[in-house]
Amino acid sequence: MSSIHRTTEPTQESVKRQVYSPIEAYWDAFQEWRKRETLRTELCRLTERELADIGITRGEIDYVASNRGIATSHHSPWVGQNPPGMVT
């Protein structure tokens, strides 16, 4: 039986996590908030027809903007599949 021993140097990412300050946390949260506000503004500028084309209603804009990780509308009948007639 053999054992391999080696030393590892801390990576840039692990060093950053060790010195992660509350100011950086607030900055990251602020940046995320700005992204949500930008998305909300862009969606509000769309017409009813354009919103329908992407599968949301005007009443869902706040929900979609605050849950950006969700790829499709929560009530879309075509989740995981292509609508009829759509060529990929």
Tab-separated table of C-alpha atoms in Angstrom:
chain	number	residue	atom	x	y	z
A	1	MET	CA	0.000	0.000	0.000
A	2	SER	CA	1.322	3.441	-0.851
A	3	SER	CA	0.332	6.941	0.040
A	4	ILE	CA	0.970	9.991	-2.019
A	5	HIS	CA	1.580	13.175	-0.098
A	6	ARG	CA	1.745	16.582	-1.632
A	7	THR	CA	1.107	20.101	-0.554
A	8	THR	CA	-1.447	22.194	-2.296
A	9	GLU	CA	-1.396	25.922	-2.588
A	10	PRO	CA	-4.617	27.807	-1.922
A	11	THR	CA	-6.369	28.771	-5.101
A	12	GLN	CA	-7.433	32.311	-5.885
A	13	GLU	CA	-11.037	31.363	-5.161
A	14	SER	CA	-10.324	29.904	-1.729
A	15	VAL	CA	-8.208	32.933	-0.802
A	16	LYS	CA	-11.066	35.233	-1.784
A	17	ARG	CA	-13.529	33.286	0.349
A	18	GLN	CA	-11.251	33.605	3.359
A	19	VAL	CA	-11.229	37.390	3.161
A	20	TYR	CA	-14.820	37.858	1.954
A	21	SER	CA	-16.078	40.952	3.696
A	22	PRO	CA	-19.620	42.107	4.447
A	23	ILE	CA	-19.075	45.004	2.047
A	24	GLU	CA	-18.501	42.528	-0.794
A	25	ALA	CA	-21.667	40.674	0.183
A	26	TYR	CA	-23.655	43.902	0.069
A	27	TRP	CA	-22.085	44.817	-3.279
A	28	ASP	CA	-22.977	41.413	-4.767
A	29	ALA	CA	-26.552	41.756	-3.483
A	30	PHE	CA	-26.757	45.257	-4.975
A	31	GLN	CA	-25.531	43.977	-8.349
A	32	GLU	CA	-28.174	41.217	-8.332
A	33	TRP	CA	-30.860	43.766	-7.465
A	34	ARG	CA	-29.766	45.967	-10.391
A	35	LYS	CA	-29.974	42.979	-12.766
A	36	ARG	CA	-33.517	42.225	-11.578
A	37	GLU	CA	-34.547	45.859	-11.982
A	38	THR	CA	-33.082	45.988	-15.492
A	39	LEU	CA	-34.973	42.827	-16.454
A	40	ARG	CA	-38.201	44.185	-14.932
A	41	THR	CA	-37.793	47.445	-16.901
A	42	GLU	CA	-37.148	45.607	-20.169
A	43	LEU	CA	-40.181	43.358	-19.672
A	44	CYS	CA	-42.414	46.336	-18.832
A	45	ARG	CA	-41.454	47.939	-22.144
A	46	LEU	CA	-42.764	44.974	-24.149
A	47	THR	CA	-46.232	44.983	-25.693
A	48	GLU	CA	-48.933	42.524	-24.637
A	49	ARG	CA	-48.297	40.547	-27.831
A	50	GLU	CA	-44.545	40.347	-27.193
A	51	LEU	CA	-45.142	39.202	-23.611
A	52	ALA	CA	-47.553	36.533	-24.875
A	53	ASP	CA	-44.899	35.373	-27.353
A	54	ILE	CA	-42.485	34.631	-24.510
A	55	GLY	CA	-45.212	33.048	-22.415
A	56	ILE	CA	-45.839	35.535	-19.630
A	57	THR	CA	-48.492	38.087	-18.768
A	58	ARG	CA	-47.990	41.609	-17.488
A	59	GLY	CA	-49.023	40.427	-14.024
A	60	GLU	CA	-46.164	37.900	-13.962
A	61	ILE	CA	-43.377	40.398	-14.661
A	62	ASP	CA	-42.456	40.851	-10.992
A	63	TYR	CA	-42.426	37.079	-10.455
A	64	VAL	CA	-40.260	36.424	-13.511
A	65	ALA	CA	-37.833	39.237	-12.669
A	66	SER	CA	-37.403	38.038	-9.089
A	67	ASN	CA	-36.963	34.372	-10.118
A	68	ARG	CA	-34.514	34.708	-12.984
A	69	GLY	CA	-33.251	31.144	-12.597
A	70	ILE	CA	-36.579	29.775	-13.831
A	71	ALA	CA	-36.286	29.109	-17.553
A	72	THR	CA	-39.969	28.846	-18.440
A	73	SER	CA	-43.250	30.176	-17.178
A	74	HIS	CA	-44.641	28.142	-14.294
A	75	HIS	CA	-47.865	27.404	-16.159
A	76	SER	CA	-46.508	26.744	-19.639
A	77	PRO	CA	-48.021	23.582	-21.188
A	78	TRP	CA	-44.824	23.062	-23.210
A	79	VAL	CA	-42.314	22.711	-20.369
A	80	GLY	CA	-39.544	20.398	-21.573
A	81	GLN	CA	-40.878	20.063	-25.114
A	82	ASN	CA	-41.318	22.105	-28.245
A	83	PRO	CA	-44.745	23.540	-29.098
A	84	PRO	CA	-46.422	22.024	-32.171
A	85	GLY	CA	-45.014	23.356	-35.422
A	86	MET	CA	-41.781	24.612	-33.892
A	87	VAL	CA	-38.773	23.527	-35.895
A	88	THR	CA	-35.525	23.071	-33.953
